[in-house]
CSV table of C-alpha atoms in Angstrom, one decimal:
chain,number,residue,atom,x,y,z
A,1,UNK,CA,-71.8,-233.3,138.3
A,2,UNK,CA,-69.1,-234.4,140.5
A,3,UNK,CA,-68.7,-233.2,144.2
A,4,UNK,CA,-64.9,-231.8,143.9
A,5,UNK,CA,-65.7,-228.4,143.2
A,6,UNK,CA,-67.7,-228.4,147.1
A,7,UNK,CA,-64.8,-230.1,148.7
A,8,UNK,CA,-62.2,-227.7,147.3
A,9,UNK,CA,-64.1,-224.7,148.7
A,10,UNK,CA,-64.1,-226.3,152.1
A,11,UNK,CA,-60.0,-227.3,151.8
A,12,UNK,CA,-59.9,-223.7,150.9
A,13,UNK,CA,-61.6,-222.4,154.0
A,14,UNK,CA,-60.0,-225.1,156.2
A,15,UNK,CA,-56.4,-223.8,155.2
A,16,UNK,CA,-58.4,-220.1,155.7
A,17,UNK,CA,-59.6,-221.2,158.8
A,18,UNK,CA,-56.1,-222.7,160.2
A,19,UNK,CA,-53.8,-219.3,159.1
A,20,UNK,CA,-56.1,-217.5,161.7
A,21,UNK,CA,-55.7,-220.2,165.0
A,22,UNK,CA,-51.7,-219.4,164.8
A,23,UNK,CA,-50.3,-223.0,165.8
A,24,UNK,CA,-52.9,-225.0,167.0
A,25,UNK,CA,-53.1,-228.7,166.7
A,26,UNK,CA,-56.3,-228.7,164.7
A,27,UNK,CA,-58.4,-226.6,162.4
A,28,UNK,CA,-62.1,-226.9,161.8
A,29,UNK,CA,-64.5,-227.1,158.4
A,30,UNK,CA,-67.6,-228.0,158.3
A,31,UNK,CA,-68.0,-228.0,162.0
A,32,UNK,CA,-65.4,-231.4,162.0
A,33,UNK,CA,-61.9,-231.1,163.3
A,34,UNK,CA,-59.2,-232.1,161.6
A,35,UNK,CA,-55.8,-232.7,163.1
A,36,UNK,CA,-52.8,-229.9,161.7
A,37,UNK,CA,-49.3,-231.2,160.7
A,38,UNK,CA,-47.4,-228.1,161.2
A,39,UNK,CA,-44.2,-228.8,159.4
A,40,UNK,CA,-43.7,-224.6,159.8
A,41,UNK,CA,-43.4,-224.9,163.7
A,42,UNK,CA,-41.6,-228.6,163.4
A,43,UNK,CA,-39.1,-226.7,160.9
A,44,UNK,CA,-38.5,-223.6,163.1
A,45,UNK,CA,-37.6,-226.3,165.6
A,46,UNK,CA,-36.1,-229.2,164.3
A,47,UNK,CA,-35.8,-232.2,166.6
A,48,UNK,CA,-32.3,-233.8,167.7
A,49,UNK,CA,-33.9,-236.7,169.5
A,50,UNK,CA,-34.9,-240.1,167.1
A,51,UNK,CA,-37.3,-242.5,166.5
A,52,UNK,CA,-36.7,-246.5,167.0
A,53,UNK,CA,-37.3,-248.2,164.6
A,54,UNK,CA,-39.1,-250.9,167.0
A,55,UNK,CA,-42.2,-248.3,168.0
A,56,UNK,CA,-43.8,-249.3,164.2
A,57,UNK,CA,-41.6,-252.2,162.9
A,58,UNK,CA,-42.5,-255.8,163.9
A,59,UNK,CA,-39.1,-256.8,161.4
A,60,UNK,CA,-37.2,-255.7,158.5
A,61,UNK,CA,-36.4,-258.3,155.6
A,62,UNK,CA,-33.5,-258.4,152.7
A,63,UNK,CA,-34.3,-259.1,149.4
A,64,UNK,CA,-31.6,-259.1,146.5
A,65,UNK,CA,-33.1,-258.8,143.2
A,66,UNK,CA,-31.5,-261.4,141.1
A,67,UNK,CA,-29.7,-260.3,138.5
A,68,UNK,CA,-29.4,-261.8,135.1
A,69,UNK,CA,-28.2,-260.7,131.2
A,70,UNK,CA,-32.4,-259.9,131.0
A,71,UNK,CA,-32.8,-258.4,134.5
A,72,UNK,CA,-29.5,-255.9,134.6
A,73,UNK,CA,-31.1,-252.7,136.1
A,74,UNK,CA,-27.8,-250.8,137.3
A,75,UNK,CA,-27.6,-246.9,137.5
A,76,UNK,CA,-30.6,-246.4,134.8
A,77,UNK,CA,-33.3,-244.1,136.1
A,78,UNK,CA,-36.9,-246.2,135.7
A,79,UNK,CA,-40.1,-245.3,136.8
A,80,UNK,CA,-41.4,-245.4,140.0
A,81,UNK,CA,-40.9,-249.3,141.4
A,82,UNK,CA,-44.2,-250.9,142.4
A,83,UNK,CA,-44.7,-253.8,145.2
A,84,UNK,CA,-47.9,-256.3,145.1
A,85,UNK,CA,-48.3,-259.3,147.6
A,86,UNK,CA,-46.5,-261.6,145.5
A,87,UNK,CA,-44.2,-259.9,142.6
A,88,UNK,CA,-41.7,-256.3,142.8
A,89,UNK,CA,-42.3,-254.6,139.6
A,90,UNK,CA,-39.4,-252.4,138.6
A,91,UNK,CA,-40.0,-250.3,135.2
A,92,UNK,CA,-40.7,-253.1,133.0
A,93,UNK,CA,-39.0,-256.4,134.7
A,94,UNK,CA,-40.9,-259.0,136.8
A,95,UNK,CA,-39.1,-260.6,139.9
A,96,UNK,CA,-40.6,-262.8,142.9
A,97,UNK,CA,-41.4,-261.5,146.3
A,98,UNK,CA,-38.5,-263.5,147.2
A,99,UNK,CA,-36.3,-261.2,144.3
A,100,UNK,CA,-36.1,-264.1,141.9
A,101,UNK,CA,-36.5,-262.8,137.8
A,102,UNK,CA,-39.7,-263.8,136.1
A,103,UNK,CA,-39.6,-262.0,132.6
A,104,UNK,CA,-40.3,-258.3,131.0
A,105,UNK,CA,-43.1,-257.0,130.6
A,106,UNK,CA,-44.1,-254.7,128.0
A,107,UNK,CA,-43.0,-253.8,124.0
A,108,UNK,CA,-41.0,-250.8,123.9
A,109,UNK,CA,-41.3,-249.6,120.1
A,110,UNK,CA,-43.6,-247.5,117.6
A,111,UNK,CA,-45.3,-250.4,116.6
A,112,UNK,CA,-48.9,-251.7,117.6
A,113,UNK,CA,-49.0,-252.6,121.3
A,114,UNK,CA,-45.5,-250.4,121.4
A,115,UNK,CA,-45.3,-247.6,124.3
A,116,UNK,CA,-42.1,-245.4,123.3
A,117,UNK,CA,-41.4,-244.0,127.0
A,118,UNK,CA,-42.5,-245.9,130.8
A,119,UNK,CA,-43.4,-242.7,132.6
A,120,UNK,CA,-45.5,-244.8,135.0
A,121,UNK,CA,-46.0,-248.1,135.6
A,122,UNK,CA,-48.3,-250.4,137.8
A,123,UNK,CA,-50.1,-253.7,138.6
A,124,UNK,CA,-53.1,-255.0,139.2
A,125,UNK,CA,-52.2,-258.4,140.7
A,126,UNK,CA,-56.2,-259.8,141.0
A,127,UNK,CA,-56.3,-258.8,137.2
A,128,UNK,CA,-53.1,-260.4,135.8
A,129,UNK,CA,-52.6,-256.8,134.6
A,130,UNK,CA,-49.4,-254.5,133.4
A,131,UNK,CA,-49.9,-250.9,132.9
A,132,UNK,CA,-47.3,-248.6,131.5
A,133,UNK,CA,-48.2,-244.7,131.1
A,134,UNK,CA,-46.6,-243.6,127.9
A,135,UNK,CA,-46.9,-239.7,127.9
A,136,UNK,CA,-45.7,-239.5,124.4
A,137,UNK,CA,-48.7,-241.4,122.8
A,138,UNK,CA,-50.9,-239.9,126.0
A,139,UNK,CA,-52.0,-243.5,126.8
A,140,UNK,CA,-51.9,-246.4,129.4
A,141,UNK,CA,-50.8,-249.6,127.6
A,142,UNK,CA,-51.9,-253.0,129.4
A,143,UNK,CA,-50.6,-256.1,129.0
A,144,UNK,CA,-50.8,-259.6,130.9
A,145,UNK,CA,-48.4,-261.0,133.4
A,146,UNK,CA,-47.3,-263.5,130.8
A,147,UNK,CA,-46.5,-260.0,128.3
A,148,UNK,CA,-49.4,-260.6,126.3
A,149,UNK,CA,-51.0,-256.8,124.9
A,150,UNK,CA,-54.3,-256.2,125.5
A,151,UNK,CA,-55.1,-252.7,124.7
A,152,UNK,CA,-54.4,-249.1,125.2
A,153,UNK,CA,-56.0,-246.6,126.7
A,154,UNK,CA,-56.2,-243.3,125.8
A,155,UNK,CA,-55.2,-241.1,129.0
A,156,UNK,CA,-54.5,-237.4,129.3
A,157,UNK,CA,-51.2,-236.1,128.9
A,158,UNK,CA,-49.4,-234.8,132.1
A,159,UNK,CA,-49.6,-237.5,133.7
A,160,UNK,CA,-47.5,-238.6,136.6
A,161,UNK,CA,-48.2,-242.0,137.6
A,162,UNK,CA,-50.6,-244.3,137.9
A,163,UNK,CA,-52.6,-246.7,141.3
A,164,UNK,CA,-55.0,-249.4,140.7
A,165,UNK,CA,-57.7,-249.2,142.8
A,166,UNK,CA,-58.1,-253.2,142.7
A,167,UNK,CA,-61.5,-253.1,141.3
A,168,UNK,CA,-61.3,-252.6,137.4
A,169,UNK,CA,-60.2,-249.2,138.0
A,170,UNK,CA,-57.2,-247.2,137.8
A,171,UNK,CA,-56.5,-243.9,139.3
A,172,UNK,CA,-53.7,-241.5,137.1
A,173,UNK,CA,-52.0,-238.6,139.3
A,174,UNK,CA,-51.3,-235.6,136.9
A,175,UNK,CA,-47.8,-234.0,136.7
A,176,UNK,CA,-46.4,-230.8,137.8
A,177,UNK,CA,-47.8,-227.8,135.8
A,178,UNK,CA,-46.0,-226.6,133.0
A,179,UNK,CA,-45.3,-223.7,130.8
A,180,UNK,CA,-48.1,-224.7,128.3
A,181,UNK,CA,-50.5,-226.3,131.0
A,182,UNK,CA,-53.8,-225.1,129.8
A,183,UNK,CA,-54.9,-224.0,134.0
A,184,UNK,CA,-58.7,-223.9,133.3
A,185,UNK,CA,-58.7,-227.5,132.6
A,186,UNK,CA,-55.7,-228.6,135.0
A,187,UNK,CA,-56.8,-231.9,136.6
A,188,UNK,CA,-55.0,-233.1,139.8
A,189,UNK,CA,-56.4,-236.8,138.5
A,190,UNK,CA,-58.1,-239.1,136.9
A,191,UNK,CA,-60.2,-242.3,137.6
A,192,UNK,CA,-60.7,-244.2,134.5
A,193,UNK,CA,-62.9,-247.8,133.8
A,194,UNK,CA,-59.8,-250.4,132.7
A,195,UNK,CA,-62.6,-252.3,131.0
A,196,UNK,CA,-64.2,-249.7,128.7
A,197,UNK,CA,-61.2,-246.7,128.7
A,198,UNK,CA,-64.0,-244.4,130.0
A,199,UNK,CA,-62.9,-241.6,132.0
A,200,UNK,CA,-65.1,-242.1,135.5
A,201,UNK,CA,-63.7,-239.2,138.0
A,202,UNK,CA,-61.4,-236.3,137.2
A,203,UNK,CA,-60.4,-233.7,140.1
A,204,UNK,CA,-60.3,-230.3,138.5
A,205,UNK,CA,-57.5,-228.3,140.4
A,206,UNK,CA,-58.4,-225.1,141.9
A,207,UNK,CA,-55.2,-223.2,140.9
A,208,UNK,CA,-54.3,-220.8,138.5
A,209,UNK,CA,-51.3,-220.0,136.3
A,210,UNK,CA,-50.2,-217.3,138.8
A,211,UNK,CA,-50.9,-219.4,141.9
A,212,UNK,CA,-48.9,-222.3,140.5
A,213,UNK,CA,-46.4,-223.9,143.4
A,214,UNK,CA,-43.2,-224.8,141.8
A,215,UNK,CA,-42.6,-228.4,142.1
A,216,UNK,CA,-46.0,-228.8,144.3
A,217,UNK,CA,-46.3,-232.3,144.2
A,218,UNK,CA,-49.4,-234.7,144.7
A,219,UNK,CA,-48.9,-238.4,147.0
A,220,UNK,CA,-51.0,-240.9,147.1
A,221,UNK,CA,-50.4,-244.0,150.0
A,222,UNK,CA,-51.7,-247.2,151.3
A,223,UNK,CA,-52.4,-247.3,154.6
A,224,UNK,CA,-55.0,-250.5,156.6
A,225,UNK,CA,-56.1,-251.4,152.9
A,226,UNK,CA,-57.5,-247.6,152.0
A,227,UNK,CA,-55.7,-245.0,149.9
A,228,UNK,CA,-55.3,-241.3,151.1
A,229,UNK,CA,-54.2,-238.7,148.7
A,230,UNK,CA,-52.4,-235.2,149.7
A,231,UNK,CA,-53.2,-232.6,147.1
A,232,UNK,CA,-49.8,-229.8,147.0
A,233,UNK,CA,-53.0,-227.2,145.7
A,234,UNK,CA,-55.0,-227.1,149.0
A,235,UNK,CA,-52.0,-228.6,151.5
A,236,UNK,CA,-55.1,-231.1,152.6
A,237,UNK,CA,-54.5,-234.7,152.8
A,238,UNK,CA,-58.2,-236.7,152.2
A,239,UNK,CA,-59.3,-239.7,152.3
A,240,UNK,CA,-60.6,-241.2,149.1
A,241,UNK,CA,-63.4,-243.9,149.0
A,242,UNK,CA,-63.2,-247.2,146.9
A,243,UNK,CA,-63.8,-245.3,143.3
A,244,UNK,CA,-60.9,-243.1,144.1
A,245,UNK,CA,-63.3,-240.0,144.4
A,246,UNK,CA,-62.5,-237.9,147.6
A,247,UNK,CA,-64.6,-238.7,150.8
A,248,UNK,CA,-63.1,-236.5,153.6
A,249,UNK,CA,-60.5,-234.4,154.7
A,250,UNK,CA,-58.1,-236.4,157.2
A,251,UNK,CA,-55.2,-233.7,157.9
A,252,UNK,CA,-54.0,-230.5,157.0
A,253,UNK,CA,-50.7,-229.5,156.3
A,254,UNK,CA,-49.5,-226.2,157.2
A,255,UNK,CA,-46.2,-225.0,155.3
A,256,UNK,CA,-46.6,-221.5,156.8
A,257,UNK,CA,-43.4,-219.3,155.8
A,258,UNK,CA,-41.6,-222.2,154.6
A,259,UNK,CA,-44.2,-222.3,151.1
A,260,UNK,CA,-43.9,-219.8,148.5
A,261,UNK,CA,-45.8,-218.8,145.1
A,262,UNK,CA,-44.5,-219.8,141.5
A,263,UNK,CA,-42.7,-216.7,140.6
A,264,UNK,CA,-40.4,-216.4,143.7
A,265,UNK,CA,-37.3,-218.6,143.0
A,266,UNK,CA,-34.8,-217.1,145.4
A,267,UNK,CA,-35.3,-220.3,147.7
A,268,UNK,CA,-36.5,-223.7,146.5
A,269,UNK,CA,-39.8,-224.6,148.1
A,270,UNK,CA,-40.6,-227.0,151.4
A,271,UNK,CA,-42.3,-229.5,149.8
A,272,UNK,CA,-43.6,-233.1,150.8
A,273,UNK,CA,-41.9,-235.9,149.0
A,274,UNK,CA,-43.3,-239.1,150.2
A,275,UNK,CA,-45.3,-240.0,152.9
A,276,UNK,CA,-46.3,-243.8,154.9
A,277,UNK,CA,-48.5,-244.6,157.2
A,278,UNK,CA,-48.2,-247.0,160.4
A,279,UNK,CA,-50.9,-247.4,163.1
A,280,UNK,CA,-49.1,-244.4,165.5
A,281,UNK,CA,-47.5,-242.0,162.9
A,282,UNK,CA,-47.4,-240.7,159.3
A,283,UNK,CA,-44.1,-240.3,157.7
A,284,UNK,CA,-43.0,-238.5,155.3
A,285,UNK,CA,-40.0,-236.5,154.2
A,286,UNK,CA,-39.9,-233.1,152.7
A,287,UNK,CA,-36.9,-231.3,150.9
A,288,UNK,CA,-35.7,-227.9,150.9
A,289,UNK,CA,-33.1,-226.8,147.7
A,290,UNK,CA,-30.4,-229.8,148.7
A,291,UNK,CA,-31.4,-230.7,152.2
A,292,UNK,CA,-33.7,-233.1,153.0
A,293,UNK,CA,-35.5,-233.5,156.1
A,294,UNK,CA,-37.2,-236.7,157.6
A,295,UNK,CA,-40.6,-236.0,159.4
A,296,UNK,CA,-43.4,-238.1,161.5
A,297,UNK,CA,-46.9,-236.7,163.1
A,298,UNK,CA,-47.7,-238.8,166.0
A,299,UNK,CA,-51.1,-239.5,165.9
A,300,UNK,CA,-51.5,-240.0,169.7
A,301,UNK,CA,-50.0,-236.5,170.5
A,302,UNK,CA,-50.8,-234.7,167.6
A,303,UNK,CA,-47.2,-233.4,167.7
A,304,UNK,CA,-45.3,-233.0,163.6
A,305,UNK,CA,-41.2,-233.4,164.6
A,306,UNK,CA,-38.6,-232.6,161.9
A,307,UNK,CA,-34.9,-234.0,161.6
A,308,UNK,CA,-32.1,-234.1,159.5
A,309,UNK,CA,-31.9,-236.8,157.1
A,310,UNK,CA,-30.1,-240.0,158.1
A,311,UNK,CA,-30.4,-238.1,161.9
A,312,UNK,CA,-34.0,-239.2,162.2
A,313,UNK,CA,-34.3,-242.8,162.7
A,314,UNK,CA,-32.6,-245.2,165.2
A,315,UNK,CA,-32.7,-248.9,163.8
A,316,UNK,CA,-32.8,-250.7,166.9
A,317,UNK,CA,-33.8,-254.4,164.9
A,318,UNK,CA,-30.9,-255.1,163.4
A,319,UNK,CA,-28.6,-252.0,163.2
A,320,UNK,CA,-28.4,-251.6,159.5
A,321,UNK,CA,-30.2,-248.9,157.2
A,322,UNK,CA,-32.6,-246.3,158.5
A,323,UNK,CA,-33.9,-244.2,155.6
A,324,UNK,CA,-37.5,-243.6,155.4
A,325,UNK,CA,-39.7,-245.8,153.2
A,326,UNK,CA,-42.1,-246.4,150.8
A,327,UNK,CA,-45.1,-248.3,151.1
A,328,UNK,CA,-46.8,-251.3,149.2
A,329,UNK,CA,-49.9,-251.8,147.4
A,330,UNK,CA,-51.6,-252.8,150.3
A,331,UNK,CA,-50.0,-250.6,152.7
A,332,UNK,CA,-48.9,-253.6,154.8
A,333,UNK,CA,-45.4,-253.2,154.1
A,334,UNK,CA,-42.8,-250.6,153.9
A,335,UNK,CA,-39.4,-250.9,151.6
A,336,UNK,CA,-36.5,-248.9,150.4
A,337,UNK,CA,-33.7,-250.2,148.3
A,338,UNK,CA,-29.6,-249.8,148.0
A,339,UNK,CA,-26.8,-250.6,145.5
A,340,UNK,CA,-24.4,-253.3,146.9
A,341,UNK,CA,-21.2,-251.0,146.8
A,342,UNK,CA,-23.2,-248.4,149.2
A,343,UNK,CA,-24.7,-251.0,151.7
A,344,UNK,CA,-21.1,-251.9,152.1
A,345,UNK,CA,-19.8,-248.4,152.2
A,346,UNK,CA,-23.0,-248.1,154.8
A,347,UNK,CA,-23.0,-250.9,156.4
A,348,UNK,CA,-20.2,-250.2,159.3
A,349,UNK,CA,-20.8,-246.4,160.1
A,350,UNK,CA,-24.8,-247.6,160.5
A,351,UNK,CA,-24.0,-250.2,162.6
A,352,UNK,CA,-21.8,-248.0,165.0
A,353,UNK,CA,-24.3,-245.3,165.1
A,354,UNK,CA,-27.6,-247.4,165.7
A,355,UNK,CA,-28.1,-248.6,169.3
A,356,UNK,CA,-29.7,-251.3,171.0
A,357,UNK,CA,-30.3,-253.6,168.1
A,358,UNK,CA,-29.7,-257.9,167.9
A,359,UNK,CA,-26.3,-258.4,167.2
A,360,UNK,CA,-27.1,-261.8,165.8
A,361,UNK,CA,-29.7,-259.9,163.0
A,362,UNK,CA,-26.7,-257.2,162.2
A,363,UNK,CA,-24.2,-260.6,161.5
A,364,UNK,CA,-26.7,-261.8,159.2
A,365,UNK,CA,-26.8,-258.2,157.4
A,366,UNK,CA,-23.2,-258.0,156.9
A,367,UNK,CA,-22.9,-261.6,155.5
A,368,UNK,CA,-25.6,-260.9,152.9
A,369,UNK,CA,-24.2,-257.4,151.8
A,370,UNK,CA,-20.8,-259.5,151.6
A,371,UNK,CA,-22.5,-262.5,149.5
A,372,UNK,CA,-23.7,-259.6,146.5
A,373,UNK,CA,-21.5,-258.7,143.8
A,374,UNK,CA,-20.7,-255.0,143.7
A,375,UNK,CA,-22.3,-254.8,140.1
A,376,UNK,CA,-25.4,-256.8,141.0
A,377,UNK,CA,-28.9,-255.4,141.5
A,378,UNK,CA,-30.2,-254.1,144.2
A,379,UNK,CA,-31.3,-255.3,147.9
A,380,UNK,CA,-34.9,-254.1,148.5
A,381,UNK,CA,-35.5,-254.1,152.7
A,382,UNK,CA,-39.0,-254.5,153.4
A,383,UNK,CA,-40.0,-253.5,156.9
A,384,UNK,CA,-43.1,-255.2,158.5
A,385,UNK,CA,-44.8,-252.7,159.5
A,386,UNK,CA,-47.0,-252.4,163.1
């Protein structure tokens, strides 16, 4: 008998707990205070002041992905790109850290060791391993780094995508709920033993079909070599221990006004899209309908600010791209990607708009967004992050 069932009552009674202090900066369970990100009083008041870049980036680097007749990505929607110390997995393609193309990886097919559709992909560089999620044949296919197959797991369906833990194991976020979801046995995710294909750890939501959130979405990140996990059911961020089963409850997240139930579609929910982690804030941005808002909880102040997108961040390193990013495997890194024909549509208006940056690092952006072909790949920025 697992221990999620406790730990859900006490999210349940923390978020309980919180709606009663009004808009304090933390809310206590269990006699432990945890620190609130009110996105409802941040969004009530959006910020018109930014963030520089330099208060949690050491450096920001360029990488082109090379691009070949194999390695043509383009405008083709793949799943979720995935960064280890030494490769950048995107959908099935292999390239260096330094963006150079290594091979495929993966058989796409109906035939032994064949996945039909990538909904998830991942690494597991200590391993040597590939895994794709195939939500058609509900399993996780693994193969080498040289594209070898070595076996297939069988996995539940609905799921979203998928994080090694770096130990043998691999943790499998479910998707949104759906139509047909089946809520008595709707898992949030999964923990399963690479080795054997048994299923270690699930986390049985605690919602039902008429407290659904539409498009409530789930995050895992990387942040000083541990993994955190937000669950969209209990607006609770937690801290989850080295076999990916929940240790404690980190922050809260209080949508207030701005969250609403399943059946009321007459405004699209608030809802948390991504979220990285430096040593003085957590990121994250959150969308509304169409707009899209950048966010950041200072950890020192325990104050959540909200801005516009592209309004949020000042790049004062070397003038050039400020959108928010996503982090790697080991949470070291952060890094966001653009097609060549928008960095150079970009490039000019950023650099007027940015202050304070080194002129001499701004030159060296332009000449590399000038040296890439409009139809090449694209240039992946990773920013080193304090």
């Amino acid at each position: 008998m697992t221990k999620e069932p406790v730990l859900l009552i006490i999210a349940l009674a923390f978020a309980a707990c919180f709606s009663c202090k009004g808009e304090g900066k933390t809310a206590e369970t269990a006699g432990k205070k945890i620190p609130v990100i009110d996105i409802e009083k941040a969004m009530n008041h959006l910020s018109d002041e930014k963030l520089n870049f330099s208060e949690f980036v050491d450096d920001i680097v360029y990488v082109p992905l090379e691009t070949t007749d194999e390695s043509v990505i383009g405008g083709r929607r793949e799943p979720p790109l995935y960064i280890t110390e030494n490769f950048i997995f995107y959908g099935n393609m292999l390239f260096g850290r330094d963006g150079s193309f290594v091979r495929k990886l993966g058989r796409v097919g109906q035939g032994p060791g064949e996945y039909l559709l990538a909904r998830g992909t991942a690494a597991d560089e200590k391993r040597q391993e590939f895994y794709v999620l195939d939500n058609f044949n509900d399993g996780i296919y693994v193969y080498d780094f040289d594209n070898r197959f070595k076996k297939r797991i069988q996995a539940s369906d609905m799921g979203f995508n998928l994080f090694p833990l770096n130990n043998g194991k691999i943790l499998l976020l479910r998707d949104e709920p759906s139509p047909s979801t089946d809520f008595d046995e709707f898992y949030e995710y999964r923990i399963f033993d690479m080795d054997t294909g048994e299923t270690l750890f699930t986390r049985i939501s605690g919602i039902k079909e008429d407290e659904a959130i539409a498009n409530k979405r789930n995050l895992i990140w990387h942040y000083n070599r541990e993994i955190s996990y937000y669950e969209g059911a209990t607006d609770t961020i937690f801290s989850l221990n080295k076999n990916g089963e929940i240790d404690s409850a980190r922050y809260y997240v209080n949508f207030g006004k701005y969250k609403y139930k399943y059946p009321d579609k007459e405004d699209r929910l608030l809802r948390m899209d991504e979220i990285v982690e430096t040593s003085g804030y957590l990121f994250f941005s959150v969308s509304k309908g169409f707009n899209l808002y950048y966010g950041a909880y200072n950890k020192q102040t325990g104050e959540t600010v909200l801005n516009k997108f592209d309004e949020f961040f000042n790049n004062d390193i070397d003038g050039g791209f400020t959108w928010l990013f996503m982090d790697t495997s080991d949470g070291r890194d952060g890094f966001y990607s653009v097609l060549p024909h928008i960095a150079r549509e970009r490039i000019g208006t950023l650099s007027q708009q940015n202050r304070g940056y080194d002129r001499e690092k701004n030159q060296k952006l332009r000449q590399l967004i000038d040296s890439v072909k409009e139809d090449d790949n694209q240039i992946y920025f990773f920013f080193k992050l304090k």
